Coordinates of C-alpha atoms and ligand atoms in Angstrom, one line a residue:
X1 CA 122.9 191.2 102.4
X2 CA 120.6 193.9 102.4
X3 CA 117.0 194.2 103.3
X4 CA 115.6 194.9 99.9
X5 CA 114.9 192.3 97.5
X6 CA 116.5 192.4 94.0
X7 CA 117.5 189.4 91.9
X8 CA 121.0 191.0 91.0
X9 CA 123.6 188.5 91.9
X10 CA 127.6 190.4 92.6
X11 CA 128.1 188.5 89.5
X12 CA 125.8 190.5 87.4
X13 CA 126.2 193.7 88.9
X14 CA 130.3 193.3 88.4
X15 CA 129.0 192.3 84.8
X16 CA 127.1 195.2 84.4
X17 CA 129.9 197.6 85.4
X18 CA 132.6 195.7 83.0
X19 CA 130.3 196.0 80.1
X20 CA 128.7 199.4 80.4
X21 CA 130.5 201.6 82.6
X22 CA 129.4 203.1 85.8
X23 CA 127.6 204.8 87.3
X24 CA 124.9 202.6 85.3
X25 CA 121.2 202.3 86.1
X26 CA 120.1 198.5 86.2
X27 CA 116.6 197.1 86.0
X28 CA 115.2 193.8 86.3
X29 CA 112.3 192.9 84.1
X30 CA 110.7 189.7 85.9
X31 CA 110.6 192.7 89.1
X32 CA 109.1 195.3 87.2
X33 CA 106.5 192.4 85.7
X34 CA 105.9 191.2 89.2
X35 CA 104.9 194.3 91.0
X36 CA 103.2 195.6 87.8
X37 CA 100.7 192.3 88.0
X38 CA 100.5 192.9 91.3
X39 CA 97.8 195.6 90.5
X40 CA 96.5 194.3 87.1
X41 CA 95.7 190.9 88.3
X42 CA 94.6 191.9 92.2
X43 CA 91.2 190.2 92.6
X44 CA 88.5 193.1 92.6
X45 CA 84.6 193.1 92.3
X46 CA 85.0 196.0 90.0
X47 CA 87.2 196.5 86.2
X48 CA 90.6 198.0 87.1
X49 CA 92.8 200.0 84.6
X50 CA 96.4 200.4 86.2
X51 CA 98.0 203.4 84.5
X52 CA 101.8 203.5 85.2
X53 CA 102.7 206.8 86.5
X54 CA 105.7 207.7 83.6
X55 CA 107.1 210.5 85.1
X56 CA 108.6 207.1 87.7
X57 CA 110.8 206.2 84.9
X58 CA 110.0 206.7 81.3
X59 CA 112.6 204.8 79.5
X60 CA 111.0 203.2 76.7
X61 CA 111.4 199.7 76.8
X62 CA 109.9 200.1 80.3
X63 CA 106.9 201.2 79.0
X64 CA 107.0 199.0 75.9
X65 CA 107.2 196.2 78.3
X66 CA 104.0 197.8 80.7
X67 CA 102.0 198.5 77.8
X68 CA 102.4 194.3 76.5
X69 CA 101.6 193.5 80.1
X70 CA 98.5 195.7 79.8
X71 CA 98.8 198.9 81.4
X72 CA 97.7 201.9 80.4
X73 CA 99.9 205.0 81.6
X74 CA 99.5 208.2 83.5
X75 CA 101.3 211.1 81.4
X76 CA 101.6 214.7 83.2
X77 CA 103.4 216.4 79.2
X78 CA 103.9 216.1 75.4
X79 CA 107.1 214.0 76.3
X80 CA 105.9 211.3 77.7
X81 CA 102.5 210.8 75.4
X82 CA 104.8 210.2 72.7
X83 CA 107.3 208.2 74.8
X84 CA 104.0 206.0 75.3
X85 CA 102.8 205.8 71.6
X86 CA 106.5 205.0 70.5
X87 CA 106.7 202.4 72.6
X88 CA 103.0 200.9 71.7
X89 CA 101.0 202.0 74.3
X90 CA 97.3 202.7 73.9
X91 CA 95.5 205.7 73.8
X92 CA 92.5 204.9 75.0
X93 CA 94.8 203.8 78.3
X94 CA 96.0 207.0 78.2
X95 CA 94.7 209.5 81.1
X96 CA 96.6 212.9 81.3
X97 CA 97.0 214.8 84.7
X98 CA 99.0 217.9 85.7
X99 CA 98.2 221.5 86.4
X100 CA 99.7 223.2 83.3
X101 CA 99.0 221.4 80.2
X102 CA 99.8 222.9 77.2
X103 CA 97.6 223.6 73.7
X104 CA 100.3 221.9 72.1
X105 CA 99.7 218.9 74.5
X106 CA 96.1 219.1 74.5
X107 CA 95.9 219.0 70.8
X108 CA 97.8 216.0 70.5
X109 CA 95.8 214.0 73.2
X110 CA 92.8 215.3 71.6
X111 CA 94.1 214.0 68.4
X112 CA 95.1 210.8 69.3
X113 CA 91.7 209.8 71.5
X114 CA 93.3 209.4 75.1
X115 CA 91.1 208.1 77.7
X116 CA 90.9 211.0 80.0
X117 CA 92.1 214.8 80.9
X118 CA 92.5 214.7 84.2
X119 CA 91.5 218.4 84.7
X120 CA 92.9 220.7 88.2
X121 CA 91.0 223.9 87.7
X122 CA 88.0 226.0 86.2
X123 CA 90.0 227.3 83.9
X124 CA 91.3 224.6 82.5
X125 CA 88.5 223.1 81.7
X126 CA 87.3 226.1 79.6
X127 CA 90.7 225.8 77.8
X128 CA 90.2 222.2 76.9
X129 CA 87.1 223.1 76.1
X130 CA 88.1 225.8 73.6
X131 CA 90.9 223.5 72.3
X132 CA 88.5 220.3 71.3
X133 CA 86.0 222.7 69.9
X134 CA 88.3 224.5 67.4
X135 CA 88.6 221.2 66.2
X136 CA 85.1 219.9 66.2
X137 CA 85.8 216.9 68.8
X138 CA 84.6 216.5 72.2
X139 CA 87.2 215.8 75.2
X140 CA 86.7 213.2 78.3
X141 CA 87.5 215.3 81.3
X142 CA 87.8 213.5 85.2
X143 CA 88.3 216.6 87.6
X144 CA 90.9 216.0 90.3
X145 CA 89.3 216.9 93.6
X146 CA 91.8 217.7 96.5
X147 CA 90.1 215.7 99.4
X148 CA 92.3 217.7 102.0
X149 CA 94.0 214.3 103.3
X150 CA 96.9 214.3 105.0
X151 CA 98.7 211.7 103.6
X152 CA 101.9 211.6 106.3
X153 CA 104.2 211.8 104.3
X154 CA 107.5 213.6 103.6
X155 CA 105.9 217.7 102.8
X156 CA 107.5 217.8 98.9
X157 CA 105.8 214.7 98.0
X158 CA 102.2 215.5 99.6
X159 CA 99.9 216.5 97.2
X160 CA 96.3 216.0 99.0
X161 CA 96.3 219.1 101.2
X162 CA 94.2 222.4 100.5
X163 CA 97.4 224.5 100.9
X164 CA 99.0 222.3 97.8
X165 CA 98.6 223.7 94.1
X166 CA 96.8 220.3 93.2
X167 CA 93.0 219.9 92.0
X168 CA 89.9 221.7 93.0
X169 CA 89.0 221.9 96.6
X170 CA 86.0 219.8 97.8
X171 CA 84.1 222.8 98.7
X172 CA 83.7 224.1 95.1
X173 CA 83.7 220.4 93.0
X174 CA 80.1 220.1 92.6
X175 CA 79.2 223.4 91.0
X176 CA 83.0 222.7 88.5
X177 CA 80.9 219.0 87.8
X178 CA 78.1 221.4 87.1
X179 CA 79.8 223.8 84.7
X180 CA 82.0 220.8 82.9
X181 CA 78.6 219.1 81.7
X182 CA 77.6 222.7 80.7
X183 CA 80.6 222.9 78.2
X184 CA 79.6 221.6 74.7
X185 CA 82.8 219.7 74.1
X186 CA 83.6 218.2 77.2
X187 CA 82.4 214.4 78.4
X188 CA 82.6 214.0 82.1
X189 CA 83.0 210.5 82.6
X190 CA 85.5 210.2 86.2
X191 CA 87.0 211.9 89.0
X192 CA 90.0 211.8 89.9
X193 CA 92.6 212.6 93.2
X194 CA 96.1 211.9 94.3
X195 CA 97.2 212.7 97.7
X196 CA 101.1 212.7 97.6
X197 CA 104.1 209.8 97.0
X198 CA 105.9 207.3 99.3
X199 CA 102.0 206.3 101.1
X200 CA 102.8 203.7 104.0
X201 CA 99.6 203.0 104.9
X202 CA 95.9 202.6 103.8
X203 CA 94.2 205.2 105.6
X204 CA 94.6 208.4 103.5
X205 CA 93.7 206.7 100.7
X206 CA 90.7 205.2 102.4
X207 CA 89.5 208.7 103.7
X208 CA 90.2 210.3 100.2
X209 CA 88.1 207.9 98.8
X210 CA 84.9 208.2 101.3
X211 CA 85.1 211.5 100.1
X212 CA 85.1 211.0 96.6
X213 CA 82.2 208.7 96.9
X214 CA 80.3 211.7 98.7
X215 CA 80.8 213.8 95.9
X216 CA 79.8 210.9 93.7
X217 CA 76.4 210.1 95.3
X218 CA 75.8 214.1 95.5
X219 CA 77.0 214.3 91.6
X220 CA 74.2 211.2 90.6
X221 CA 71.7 212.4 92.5
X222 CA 72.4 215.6 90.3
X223 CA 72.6 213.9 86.9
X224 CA 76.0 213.5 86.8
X225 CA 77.0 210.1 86.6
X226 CA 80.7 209.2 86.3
X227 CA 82.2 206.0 84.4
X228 CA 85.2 206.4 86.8
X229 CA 87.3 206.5 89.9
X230 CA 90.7 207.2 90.0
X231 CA 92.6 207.5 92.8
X232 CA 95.7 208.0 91.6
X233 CA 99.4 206.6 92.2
X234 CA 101.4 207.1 95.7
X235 CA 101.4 203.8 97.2
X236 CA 104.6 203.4 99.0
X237 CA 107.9 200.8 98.8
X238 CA 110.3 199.7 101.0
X239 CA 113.6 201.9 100.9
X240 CA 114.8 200.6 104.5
X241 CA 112.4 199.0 106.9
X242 CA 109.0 200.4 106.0
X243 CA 106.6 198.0 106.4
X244 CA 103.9 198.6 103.3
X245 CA 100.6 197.5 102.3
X246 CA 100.2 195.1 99.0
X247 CA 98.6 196.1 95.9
X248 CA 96.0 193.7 96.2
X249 CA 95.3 194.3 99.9
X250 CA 94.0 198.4 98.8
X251 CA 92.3 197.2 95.6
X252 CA 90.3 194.9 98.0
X253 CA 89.4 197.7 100.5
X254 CA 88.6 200.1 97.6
X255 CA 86.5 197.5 95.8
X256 CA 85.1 197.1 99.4
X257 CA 84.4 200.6 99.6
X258 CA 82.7 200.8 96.5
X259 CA 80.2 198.4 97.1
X260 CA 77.4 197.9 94.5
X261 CA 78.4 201.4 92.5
X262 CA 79.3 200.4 89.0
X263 CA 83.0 202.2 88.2
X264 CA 86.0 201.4 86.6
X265 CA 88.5 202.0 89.3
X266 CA 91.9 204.1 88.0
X267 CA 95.3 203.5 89.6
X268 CA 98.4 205.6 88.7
X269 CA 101.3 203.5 90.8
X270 CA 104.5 204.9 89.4
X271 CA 106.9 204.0 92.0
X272 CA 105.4 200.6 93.4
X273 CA 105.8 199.2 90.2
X274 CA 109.7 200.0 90.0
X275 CA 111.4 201.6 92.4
X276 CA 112.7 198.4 93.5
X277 CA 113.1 196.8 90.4
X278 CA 117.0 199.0 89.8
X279 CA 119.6 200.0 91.3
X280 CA 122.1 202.4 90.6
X281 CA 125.9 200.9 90.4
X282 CA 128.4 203.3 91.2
X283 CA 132.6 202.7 91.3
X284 CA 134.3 204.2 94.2
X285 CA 136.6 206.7 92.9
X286 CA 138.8 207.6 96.8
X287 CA 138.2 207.6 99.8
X288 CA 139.2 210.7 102.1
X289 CA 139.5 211.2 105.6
X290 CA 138.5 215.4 106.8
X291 CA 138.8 215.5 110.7
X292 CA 137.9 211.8 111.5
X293 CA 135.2 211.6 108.9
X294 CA 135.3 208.9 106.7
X295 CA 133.9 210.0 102.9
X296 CA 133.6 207.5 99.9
X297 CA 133.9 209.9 96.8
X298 CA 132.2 208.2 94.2
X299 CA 131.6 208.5 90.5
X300 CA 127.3 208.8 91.2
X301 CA 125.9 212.1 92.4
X302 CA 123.3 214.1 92.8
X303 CA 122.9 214.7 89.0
X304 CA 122.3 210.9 88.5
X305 CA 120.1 210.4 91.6
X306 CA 118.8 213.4 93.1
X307 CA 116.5 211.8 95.7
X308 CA 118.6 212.3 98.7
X309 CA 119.6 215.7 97.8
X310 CA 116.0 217.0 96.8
X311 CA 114.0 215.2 99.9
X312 CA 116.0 213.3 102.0
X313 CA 115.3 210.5 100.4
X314 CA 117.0 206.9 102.1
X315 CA 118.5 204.2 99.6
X316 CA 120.0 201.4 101.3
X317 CA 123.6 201.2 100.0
X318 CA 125.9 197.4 99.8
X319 CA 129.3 197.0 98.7
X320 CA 130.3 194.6 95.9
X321 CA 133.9 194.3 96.7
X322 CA 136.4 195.1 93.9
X323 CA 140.3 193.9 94.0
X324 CA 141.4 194.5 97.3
X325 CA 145.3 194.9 98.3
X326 CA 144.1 195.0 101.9
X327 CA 141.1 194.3 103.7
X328 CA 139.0 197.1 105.1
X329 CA 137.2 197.1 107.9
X330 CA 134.1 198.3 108.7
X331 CA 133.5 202.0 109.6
X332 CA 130.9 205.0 109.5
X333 CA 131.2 206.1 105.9
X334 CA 129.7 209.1 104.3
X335 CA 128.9 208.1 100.1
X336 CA 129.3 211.6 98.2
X337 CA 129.6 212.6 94.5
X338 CA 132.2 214.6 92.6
X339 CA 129.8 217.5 92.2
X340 CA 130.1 220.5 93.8
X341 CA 127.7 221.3 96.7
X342 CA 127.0 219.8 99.6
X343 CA 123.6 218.4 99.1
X344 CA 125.6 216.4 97.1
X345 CA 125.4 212.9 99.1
X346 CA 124.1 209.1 98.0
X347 CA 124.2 208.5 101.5
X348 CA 125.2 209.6 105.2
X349 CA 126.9 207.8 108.3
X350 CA 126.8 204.3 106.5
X351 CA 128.4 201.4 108.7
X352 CA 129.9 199.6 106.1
X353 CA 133.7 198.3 104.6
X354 CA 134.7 200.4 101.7
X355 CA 137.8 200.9 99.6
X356 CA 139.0 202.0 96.4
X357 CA 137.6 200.8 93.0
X358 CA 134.7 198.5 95.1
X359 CA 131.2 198.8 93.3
X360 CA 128.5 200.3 95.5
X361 CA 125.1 199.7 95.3
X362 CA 122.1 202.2 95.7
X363 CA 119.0 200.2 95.7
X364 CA 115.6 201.2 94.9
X365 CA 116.3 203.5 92.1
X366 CA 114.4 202.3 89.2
X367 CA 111.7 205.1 90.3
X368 CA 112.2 208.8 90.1
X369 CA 116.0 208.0 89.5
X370 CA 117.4 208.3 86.1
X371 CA 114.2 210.5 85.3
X372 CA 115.7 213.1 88.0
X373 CA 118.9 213.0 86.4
X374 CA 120.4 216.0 84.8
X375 CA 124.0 217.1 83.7
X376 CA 124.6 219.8 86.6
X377 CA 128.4 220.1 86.5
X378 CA 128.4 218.8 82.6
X379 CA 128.1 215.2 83.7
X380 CA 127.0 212.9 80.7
X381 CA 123.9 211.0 82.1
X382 CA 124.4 207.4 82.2
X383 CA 123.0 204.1 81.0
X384 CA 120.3 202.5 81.8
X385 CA 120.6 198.3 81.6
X386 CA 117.7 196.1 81.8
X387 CA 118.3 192.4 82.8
X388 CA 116.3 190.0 81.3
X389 CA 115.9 186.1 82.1
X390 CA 119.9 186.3 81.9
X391 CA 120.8 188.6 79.6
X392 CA 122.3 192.6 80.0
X393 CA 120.5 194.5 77.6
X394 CA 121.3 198.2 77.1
X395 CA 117.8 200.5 76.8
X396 CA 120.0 203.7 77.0
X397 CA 123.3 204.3 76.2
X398 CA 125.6 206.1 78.1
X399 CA 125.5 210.3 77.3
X400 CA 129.0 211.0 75.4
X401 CA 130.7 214.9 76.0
X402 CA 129.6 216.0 72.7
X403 CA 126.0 215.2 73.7
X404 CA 126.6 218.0 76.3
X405 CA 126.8 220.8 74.3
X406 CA 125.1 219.7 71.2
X407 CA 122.2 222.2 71.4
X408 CA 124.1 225.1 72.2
X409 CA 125.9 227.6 69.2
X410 CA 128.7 229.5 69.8
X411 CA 128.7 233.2 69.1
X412 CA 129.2 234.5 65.6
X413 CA 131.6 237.7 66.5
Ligands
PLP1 C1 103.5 211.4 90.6 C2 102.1 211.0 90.3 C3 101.7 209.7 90.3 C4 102.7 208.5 90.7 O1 103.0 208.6 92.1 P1 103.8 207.4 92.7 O2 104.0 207.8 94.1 O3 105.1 207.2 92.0 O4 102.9 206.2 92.7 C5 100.4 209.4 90.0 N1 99.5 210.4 89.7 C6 99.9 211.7 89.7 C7 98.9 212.7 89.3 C8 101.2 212.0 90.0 O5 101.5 213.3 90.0

């Protein structure tokens, strides 16, 4: 069996594919619970609000079940605010980051009472600013300060380094702190950072967050005095081997860290809390044989899971056999899509026994998986299945062909 730990028995997974077609995403509530409460209940000397990262999967009756657990969320647009309050979340758990907000965007958070803008630049605070006072309220801004970590980590998904479009550089946060309390309709109440995704270890985090305290201790001694820390998502999972610390194990050090300051800490975890809580369940469509090579065409590609093509990402891959004339032995197997470029791969030089019409399954896709999904090559995007206790339940329902050109008109002449 494989290394990574998901409570989907061949059973269920052969269930899932009957009932709802493949490919099909599948997600297991008591996982997602699990790693979720692995943060919200962590032992810590100081208050922790854990605000899912939504842009990791932002199906709805995720969040619905996050937000009755008690998590607040970590929206980067529009979308996903409204995904949130549709699906019960509460505002005031609500903190909004990204580089590019828009008025539209602002207005609504503004409107609704979120917790917290996290802000990236000068001139978005002044835009915020402008935006809350055109309608007489008064916005809670954190700034996100780029600690220039390196965070080791694969270069699309590091965020923390001067050279990276993220946040305001060190260097120039205290006189921003200054200027933000200057601004009549902005409350400063945190700061925020986030170094990059797929964190193994505790150190960046640890050295982003001695600098943050700096800037705190400077910020007090200046008047300034934040309600918050947020140090935003990136913890790291287990795709193959990767040995990675717990939730708890960080919010002790941080905690630690912090000492006798009194701050709410912030956590934005996105894919700790489900990246291994789904899998992706794909049907092998042929197999095919080019100079010695063995590939696995299957009906998944790069549309439905775009990790390996966009950064090389590594989902471990197992077979649940389907109804074999002969046996098949094991061989080096490349898994590839139906669409047409190269990038298009699930996986590369797999040792594993494959035929015809088996179910394969790519595990650790409940995070940045169906949410990276698009219909390149006018593929319908597929279902997402949640399991719960026993039961298949269907939170998305397979994309139909008229789906895929619903939005677009033909010309009149
Ligand atoms: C993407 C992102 C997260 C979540 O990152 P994970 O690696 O999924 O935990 C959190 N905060 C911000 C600002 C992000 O951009």
């Amino acid at each position: 069996m494989s290394p990574i730990n998901t409570n989907f028995s061949s059973t269920v997974i052969r269930e899932a594919a009957n009932t709802f077609g493949t490919p099909l995403y599948l997600y297991d509530e008591a996982a997602i619970r699990h790693a979720f409460l692995a943060w919200h209940e962590a032992p810590s000397h100081h208050s922790v609000l854990t605000c899912y990262a939504v842009k990791a999967n932002s199906n709805i009756a995720v969040l619905q079940l996050l937000s009755r657990l008690g998590a607040g969320f970590d929206i980067v647009s529009q979308g996903e605010l409204e995904r949130v309050l549709h699906a019960g979340g509460l505002p005031e758990r609500i903190v909004f980051s990204g580089v590019g907000k828009s008025t539209a965007a602002i207005a609504r958070a503004l409107e609704v009472g979120i917790k917290c803008f996290n802000v990236e630049s000068i001139r978005e605070l002044e835009h915020i600013n402008s935006v809350a006072a055109e309608r007489g309220l008064s916005a809670k801004v954190s700034l996100r300060v780029n600690p220039d970590v390196d965070a080791n980590t694969h270069p699309y998904i590091s965020t923390g380094l001067k050279s990276n479009k993220f946040g305001i550089s060190h260097e120039e946060a205290v006189s921003a702190y200054r200027y933000a309390s200057s601004l009549a309709h902005l409350d400063v109440v945190g700061i925020d950072c986030h170094i990059g995704s797929q964190i193994t270890e505790l150190e960046p985090f640890l050295a982003s967050l001695d600098r943050l305290l700096e800037l705190i201790d400077q910020l007090a001694e200046d008047g300034i005095h934040l309600r918050h820390l947020d140090l935003g998502g990136g913890l790291g999972i287990c795709y193959t081997d990767e040995q990675v610390p717990s939730a708890q194990s960080y919010i002790a050090a941080v905690s630690e860290k912090l000492g006798s300051r009194s701050l709410e800490l912030v956590f934005e975890p996105g894919r700790s809390i489900v990246a291994n809580a789904g899998i992706l369940i794909t049907e092998v469509i042929l197999s095919k044989e080019n100079t010695g090579k063995h590939f696995a065409i299957v009906d998944a590609a790069m549309n439905d899971l775009m990790r390996p093509a966009l950064y090389q990402g590594h989902h471990h891959i197992d077979v649940v056999a389907g109804p074999r004339i002969l046996a098949a032995t094991e061989q080096s197997w490349d898994i590839v899509g139906p669409v047409c470029e190269t990038g298009d791969f699930l996986g590369l030089n797999r040792q594993l026994s494959i035929a015809e019409r088996d179910l394969l399954v790519i595990h650790s896709a409940g995070a940045y998986g169906f949410t990276m999904s698009s219909n390149y090559n006018s593929r319908p995007r597929c279902a997402e299945v949640l399991l719960r206790k026993d039961q298949l339940v269907e939170i998305r329902s397979r994309e139909v062909i008229t789906d895929l050109f619903a939005h677009e008109q033909l010309l009149a002449e």
